[in-house]
Coordinates of N, CA and C in Angstrom, one line a residue:
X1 N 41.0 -21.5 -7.6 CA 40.1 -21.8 -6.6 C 38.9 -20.8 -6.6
X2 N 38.8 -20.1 -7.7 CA 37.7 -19.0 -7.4 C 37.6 -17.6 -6.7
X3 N 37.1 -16.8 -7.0 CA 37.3 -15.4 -5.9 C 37.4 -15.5 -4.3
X4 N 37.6 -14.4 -3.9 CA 37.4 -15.0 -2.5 C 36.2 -14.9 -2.4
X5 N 36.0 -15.9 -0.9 CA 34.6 -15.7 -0.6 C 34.1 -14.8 0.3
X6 N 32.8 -14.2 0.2 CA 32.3 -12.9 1.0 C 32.3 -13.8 2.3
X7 N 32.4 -13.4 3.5 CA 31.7 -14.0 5.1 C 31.3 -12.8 5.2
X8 N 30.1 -12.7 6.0 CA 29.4 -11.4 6.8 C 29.0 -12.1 8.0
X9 N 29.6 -11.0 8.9 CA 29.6 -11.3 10.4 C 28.2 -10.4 10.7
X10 N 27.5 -11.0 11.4 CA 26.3 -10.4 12.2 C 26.4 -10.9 13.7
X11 N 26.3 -9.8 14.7 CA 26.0 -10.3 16.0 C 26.6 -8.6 17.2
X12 N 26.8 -9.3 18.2 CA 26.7 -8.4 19.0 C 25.9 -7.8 20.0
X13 N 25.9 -6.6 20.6 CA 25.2 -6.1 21.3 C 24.8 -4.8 21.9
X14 N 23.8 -4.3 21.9 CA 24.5 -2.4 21.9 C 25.7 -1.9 22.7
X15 N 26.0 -2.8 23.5 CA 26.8 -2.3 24.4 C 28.6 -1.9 23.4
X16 N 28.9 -1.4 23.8 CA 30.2 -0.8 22.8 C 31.3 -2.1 23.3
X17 N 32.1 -2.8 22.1 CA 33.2 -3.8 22.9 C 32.5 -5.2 23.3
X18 N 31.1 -5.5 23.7 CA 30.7 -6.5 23.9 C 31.5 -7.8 23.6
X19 N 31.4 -8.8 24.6 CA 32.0 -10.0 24.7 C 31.5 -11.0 23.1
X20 N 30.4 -10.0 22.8 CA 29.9 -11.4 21.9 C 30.8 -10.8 20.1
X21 N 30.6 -9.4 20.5 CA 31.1 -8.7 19.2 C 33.1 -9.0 19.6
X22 N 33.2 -9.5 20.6 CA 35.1 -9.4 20.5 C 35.1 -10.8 19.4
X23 N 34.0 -12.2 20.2 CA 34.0 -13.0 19.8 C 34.1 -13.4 18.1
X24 N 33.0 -12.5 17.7 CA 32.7 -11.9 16.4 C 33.7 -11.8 15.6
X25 N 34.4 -11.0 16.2 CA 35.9 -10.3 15.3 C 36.9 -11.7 15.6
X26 N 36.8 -12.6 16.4 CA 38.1 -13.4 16.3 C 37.8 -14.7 15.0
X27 N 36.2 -14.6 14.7 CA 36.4 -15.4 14.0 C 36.2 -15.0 12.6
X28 N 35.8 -13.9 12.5 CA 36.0 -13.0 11.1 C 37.5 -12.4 11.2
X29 N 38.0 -12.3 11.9 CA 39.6 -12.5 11.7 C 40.3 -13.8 11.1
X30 N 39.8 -15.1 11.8 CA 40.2 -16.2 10.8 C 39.8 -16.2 9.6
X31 N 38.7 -16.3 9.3 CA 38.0 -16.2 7.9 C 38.9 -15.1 6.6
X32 N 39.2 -14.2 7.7 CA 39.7 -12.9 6.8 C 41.2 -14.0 6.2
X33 N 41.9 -14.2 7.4 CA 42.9 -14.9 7.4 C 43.2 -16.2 6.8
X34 N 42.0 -17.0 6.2 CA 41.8 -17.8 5.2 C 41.4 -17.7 3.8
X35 N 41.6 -16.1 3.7 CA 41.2 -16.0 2.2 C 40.2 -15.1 1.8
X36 N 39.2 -15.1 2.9 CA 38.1 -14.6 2.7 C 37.9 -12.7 2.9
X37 N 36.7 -12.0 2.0 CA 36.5 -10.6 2.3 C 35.9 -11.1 3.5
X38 N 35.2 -9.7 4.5 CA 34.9 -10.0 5.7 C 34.1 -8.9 5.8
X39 N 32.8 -8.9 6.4 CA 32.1 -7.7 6.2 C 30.9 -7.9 7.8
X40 N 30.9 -6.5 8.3 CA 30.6 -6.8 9.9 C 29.3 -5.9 10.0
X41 N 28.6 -6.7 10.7 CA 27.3 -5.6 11.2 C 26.9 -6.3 12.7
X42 N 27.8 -4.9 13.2 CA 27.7 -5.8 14.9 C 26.4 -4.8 15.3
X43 N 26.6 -4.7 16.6 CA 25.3 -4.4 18.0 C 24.9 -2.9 17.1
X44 N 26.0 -1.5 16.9 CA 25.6 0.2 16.7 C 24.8 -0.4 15.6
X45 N 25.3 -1.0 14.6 CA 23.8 -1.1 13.4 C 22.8 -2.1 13.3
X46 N 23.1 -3.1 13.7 CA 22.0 -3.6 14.4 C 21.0 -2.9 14.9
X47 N 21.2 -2.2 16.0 CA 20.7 -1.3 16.7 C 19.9 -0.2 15.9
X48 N 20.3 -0.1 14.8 CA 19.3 1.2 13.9 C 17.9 0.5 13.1
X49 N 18.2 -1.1 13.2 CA 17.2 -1.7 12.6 C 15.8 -1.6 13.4
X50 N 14.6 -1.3 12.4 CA 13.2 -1.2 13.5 C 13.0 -2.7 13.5
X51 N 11.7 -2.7 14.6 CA 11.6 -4.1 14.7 C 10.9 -4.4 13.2
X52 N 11.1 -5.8 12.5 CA 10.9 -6.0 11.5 C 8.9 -6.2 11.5
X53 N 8.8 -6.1 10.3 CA 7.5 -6.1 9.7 C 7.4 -6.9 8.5
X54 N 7.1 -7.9 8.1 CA 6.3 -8.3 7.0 C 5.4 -7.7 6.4
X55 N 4.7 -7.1 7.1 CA 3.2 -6.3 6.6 C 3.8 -5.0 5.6
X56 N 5.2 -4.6 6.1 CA 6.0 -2.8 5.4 C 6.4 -3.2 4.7
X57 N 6.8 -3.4 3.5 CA 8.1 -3.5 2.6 C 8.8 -2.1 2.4
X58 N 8.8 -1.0 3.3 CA 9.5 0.2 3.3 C 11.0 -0.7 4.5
X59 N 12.2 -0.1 3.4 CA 13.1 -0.8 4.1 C 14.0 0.6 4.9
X60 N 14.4 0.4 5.5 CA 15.6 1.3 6.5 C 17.2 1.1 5.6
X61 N 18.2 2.3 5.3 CA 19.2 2.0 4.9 C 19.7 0.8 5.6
X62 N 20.0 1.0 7.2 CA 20.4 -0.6 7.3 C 19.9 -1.7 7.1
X63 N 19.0 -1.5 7.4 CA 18.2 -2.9 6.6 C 18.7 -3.6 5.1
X64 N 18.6 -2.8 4.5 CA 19.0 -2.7 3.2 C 20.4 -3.2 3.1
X65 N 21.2 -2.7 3.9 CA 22.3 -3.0 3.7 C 22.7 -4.2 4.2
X66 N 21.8 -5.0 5.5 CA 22.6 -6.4 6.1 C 21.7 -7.1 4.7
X67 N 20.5 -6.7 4.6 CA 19.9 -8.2 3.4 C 20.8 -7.9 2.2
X68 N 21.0 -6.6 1.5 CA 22.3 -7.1 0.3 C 23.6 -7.7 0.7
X69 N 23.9 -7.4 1.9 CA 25.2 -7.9 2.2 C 25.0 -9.3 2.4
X70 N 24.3 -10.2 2.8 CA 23.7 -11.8 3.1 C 23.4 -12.5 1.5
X71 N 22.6 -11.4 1.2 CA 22.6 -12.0 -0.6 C 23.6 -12.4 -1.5
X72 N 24.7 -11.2 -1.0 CA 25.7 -11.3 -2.0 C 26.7 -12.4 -1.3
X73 N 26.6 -12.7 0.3 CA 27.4 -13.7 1.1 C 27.7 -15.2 0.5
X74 N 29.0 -15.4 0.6 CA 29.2 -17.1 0.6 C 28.9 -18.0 1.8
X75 N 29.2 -17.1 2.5 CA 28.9 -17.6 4.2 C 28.7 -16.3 5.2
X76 N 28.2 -16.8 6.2 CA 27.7 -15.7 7.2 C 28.6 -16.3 8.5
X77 N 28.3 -15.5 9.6 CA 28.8 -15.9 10.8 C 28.0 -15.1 11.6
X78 N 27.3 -15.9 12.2 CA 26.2 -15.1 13.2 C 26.7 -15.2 14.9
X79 N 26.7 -13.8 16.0 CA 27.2 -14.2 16.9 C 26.1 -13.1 18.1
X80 N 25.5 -14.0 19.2 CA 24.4 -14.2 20.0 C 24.5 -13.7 21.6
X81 N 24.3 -13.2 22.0 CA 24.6 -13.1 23.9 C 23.5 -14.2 23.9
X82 N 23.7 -15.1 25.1 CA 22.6 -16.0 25.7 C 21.4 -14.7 26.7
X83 N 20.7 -14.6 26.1 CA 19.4 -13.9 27.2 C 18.0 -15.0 26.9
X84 N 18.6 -15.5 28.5 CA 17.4 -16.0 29.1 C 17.1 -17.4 28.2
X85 N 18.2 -18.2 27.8 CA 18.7 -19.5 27.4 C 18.4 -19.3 25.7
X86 N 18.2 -18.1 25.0 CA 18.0 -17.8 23.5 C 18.4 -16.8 23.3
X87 N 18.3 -16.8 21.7 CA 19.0 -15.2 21.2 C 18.5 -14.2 21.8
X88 N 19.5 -13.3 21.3 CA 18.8 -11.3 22.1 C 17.6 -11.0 21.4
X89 N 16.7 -10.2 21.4 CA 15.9 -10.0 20.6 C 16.7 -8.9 19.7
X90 N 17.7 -8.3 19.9 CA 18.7 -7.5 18.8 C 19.0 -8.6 17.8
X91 N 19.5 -9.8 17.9 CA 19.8 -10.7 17.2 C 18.6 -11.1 15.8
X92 N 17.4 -11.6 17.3 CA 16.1 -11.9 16.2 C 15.9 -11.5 15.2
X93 N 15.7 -10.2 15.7 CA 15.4 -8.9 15.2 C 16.1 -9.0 13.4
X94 N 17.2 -8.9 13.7 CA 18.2 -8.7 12.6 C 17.8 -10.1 11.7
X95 N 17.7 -11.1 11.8 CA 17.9 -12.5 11.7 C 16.5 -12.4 10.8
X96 N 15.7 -11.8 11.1 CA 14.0 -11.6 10.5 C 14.0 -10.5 9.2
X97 N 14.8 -10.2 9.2 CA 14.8 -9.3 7.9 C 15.1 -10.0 7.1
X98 N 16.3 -11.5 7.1 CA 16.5 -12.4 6.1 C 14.6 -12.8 5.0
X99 N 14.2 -13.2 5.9 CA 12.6 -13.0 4.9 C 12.4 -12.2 3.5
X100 N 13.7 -11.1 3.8 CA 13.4 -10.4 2.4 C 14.1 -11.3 1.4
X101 N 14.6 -12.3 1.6 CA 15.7 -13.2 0.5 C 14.7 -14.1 0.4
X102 N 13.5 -14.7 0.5 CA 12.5 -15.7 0.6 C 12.4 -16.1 -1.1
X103 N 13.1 -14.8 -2.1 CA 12.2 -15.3 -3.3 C 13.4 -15.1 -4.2
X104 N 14.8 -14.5 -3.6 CA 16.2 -14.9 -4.2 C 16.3 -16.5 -4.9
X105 N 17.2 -16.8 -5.5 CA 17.8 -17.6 -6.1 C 18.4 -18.5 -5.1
X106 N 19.0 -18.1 -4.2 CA 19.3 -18.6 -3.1 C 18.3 -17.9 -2.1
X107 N 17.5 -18.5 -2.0 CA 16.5 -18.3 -0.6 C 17.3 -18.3 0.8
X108 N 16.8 -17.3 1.4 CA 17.1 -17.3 2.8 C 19.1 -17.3 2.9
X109 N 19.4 -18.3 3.8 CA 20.9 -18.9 3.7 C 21.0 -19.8 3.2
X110 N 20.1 -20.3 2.0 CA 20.7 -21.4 1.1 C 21.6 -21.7 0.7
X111 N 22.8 -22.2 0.5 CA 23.8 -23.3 -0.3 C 24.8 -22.4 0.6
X112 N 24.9 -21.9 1.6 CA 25.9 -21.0 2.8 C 26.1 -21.9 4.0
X113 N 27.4 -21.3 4.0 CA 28.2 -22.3 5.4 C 27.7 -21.2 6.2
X114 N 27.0 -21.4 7.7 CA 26.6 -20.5 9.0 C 27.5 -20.9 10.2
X115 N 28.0 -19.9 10.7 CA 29.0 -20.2 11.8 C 28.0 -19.8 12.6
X116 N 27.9 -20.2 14.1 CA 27.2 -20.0 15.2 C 28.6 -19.7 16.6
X117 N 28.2 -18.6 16.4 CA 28.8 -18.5 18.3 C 27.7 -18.1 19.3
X118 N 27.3 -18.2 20.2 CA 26.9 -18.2 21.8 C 28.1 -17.3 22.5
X119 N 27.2 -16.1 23.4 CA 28.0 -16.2 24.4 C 27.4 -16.0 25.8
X120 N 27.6 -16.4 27.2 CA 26.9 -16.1 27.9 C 27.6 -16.1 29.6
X121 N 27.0 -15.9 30.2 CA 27.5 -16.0 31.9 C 27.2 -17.2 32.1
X122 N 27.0 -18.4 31.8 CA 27.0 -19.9 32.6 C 26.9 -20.2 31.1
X123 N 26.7 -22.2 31.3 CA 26.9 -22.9 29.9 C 25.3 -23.2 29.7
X124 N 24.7 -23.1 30.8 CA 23.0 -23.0 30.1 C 22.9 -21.9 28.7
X125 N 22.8 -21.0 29.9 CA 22.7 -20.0 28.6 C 23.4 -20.1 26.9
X126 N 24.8 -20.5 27.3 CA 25.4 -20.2 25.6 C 24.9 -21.7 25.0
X127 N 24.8 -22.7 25.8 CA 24.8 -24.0 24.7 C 23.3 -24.2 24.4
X128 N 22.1 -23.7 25.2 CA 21.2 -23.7 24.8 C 20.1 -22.5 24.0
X129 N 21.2 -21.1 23.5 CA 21.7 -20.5 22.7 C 21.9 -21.0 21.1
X130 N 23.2 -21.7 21.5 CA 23.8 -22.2 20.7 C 22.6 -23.0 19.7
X131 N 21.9 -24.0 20.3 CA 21.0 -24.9 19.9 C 20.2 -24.3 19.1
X132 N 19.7 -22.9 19.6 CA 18.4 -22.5 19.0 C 18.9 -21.4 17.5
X133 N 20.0 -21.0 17.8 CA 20.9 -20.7 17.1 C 20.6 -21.6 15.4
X134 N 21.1 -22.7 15.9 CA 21.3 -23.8 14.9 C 20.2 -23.8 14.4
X135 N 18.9 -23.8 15.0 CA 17.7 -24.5 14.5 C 17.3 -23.1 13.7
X136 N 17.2 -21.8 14.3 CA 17.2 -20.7 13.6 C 18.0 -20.7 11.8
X137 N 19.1 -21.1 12.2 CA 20.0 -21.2 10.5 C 19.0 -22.3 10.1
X138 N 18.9 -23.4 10.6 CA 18.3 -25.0 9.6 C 16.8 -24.2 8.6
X139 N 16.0 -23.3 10.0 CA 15.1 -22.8 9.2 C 15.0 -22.0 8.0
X140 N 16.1 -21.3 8.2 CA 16.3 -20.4 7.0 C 17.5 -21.2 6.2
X141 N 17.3 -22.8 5.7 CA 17.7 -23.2 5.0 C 19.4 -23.3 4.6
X142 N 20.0 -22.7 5.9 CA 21.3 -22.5 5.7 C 22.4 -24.1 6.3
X143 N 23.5 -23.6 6.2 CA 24.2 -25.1 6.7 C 25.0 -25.0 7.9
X144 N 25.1 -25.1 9.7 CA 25.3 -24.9 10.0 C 27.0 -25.3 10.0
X145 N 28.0 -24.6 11.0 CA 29.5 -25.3 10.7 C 29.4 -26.4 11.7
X146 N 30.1 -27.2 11.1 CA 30.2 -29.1 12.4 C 30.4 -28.1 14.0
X147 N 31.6 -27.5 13.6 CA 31.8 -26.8 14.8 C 31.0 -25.2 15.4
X148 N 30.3 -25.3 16.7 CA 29.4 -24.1 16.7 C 30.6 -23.6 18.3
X149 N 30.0 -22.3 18.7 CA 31.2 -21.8 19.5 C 30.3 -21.7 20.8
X150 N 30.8 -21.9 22.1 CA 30.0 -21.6 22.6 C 31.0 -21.3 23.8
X151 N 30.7 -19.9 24.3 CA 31.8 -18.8 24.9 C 31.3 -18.7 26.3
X152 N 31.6 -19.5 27.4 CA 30.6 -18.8 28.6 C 32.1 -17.5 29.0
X153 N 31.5 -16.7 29.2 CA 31.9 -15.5 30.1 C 31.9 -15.7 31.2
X154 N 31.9 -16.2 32.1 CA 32.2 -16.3 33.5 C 32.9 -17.0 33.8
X155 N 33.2 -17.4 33.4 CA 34.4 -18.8 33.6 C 35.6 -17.8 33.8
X156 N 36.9 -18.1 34.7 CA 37.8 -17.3 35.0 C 38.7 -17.3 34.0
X157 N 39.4 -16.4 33.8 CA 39.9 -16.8 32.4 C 41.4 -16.8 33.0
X158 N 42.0 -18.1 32.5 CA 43.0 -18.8 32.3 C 43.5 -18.7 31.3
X159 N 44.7 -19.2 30.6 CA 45.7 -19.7 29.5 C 44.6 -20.5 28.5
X160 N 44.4 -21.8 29.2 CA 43.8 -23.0 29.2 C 42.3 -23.0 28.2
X161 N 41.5 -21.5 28.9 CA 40.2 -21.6 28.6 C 40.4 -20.3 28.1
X162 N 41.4 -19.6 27.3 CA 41.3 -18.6 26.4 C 42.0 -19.3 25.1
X163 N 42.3 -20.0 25.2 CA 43.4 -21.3 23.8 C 41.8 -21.8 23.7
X164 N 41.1 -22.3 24.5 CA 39.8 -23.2 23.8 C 39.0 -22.2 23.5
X165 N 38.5 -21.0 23.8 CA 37.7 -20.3 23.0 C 38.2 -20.1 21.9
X166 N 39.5 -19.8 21.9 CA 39.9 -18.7 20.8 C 40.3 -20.1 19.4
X167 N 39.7 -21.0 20.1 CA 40.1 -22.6 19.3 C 39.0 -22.7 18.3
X168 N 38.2 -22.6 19.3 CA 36.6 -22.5 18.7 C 36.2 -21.7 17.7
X169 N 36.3 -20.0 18.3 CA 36.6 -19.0 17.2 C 36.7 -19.3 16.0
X170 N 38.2 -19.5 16.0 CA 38.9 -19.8 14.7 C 38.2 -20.9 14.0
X171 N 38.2 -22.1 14.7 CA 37.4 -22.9 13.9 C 36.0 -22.9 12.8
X172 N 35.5 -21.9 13.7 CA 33.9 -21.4 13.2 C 34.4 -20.5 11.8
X173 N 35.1 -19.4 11.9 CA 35.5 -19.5 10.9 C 36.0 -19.8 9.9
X174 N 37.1 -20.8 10.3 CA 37.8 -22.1 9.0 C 36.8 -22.7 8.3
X175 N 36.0 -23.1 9.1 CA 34.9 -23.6 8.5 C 34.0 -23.0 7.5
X176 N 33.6 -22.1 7.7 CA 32.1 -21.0 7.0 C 33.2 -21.1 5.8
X177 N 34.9 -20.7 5.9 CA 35.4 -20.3 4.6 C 35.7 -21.8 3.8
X178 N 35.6 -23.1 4.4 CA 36.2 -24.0 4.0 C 34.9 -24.3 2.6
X179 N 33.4 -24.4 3.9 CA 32.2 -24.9 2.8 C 31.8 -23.4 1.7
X180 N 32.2 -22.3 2.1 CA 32.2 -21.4 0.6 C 33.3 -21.7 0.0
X181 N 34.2 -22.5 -0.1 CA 34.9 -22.9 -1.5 C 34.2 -23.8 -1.9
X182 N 33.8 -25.0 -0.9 CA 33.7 -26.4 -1.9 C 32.5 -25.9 -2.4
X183 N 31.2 -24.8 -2.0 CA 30.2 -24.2 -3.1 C 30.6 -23.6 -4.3
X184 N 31.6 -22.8 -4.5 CA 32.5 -22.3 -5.1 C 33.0 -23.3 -6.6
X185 N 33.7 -24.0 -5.9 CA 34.1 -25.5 -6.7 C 32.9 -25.8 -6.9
X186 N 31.4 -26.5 -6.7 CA 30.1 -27.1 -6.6 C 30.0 -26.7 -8.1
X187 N 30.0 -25.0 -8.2 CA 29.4 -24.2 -8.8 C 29.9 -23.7 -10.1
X188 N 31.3 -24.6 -10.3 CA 32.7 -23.5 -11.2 C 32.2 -24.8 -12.4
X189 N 32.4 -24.5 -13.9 CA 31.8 -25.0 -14.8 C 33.1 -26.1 -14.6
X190 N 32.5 -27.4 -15.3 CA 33.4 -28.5 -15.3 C 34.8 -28.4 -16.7
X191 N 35.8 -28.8 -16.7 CA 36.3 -28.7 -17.7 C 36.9 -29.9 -18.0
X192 N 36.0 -31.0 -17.6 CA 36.2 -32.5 -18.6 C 35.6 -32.1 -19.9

């Protein structure tokens, strides 16, 4: 079947523990748990990234380190707090440095499965998150997963509605690792 495949989890929020970074980890735990390496750059490094510039090509070690890590990725998994019905600008932020892969072989998130999670205090926020989420990946030429996550945080948490997040979760990752094999396979020389 091929090596395993890389996932790199991006998301979070400076806050230490954040709902979106727990989120994060449940579904780079499936991924992990499907076969895949698993590599994280939540909210603390995020957080070291300047706001990006086009105009600098002087890069920041972190910097450096989420664009090689995305380059070398089979899939990504990107994960969002809803502020103010779109991503955080910590998210943007991070998401804009992809521009440095513009002239890679695989441009941007090219031939990559993208998991989307949302998370938010009401379902405005995370599903209209979610949306912009998606359209954010479409731009940067990536493939979103059928299934995107969308986590409201306010909702009282039950049995009921922690089996469906944690449903979602997992799924987002089954997925990102399901389309980095069949690229995998796409990609593996024929032996007819």
């Amino acid at each position: 079947m091929g090596s395993s495949p890389l996932v790199v989890g991006i998301g979070g929020t400076v806050r230490p523990d954040s709902s979106t970074e727990r989120a994060l980890e449940v579904a780079l735990e499936s991924a992990a748990a499907a076969g895949a390496e698993v590599e994280r750059f939540t909210g603390s490094r995020l957080a070291e990234l300047p706001l990006y510039s086009p105009s600098d090509p002087a890069r920041c070690e972190a910097a450096v380190e989420l664009v090689e890590a995305v380059r070398r990725a089979d899939g990504v998994i990107i994960a969002s707090p809803g502020y103010h019905a779109s991503v955080s600008g910590l998210m943007k932020n991070s998401l804009d440095y992809l521009e440095d892969l513009r002239e890679d072989t695989r441009p941007y998130l090219s031939r990559r499965g993208v998991g989307c999670i949302a998370t938010g205090a009401g379902w405005q926020a995370t599903v209209a998150t979610l949306a912009a989420m998606r359209a954010i990946v479409h731009a940067l030429r990536g493939w979103p997963t059928p299934l995107g996550a969308a986590i409201n945080t306010a909702r009282s948490e039950s049995d009921g509605e922690d089996r469906q997040a944690a449903f979602q979760l997992q799924t987002v990752g089954l997925e990102v690792v399901e389309f980095a094999r069949l690229q995998q396979q796409a990609a593996a020389p024929s032996t007819l």
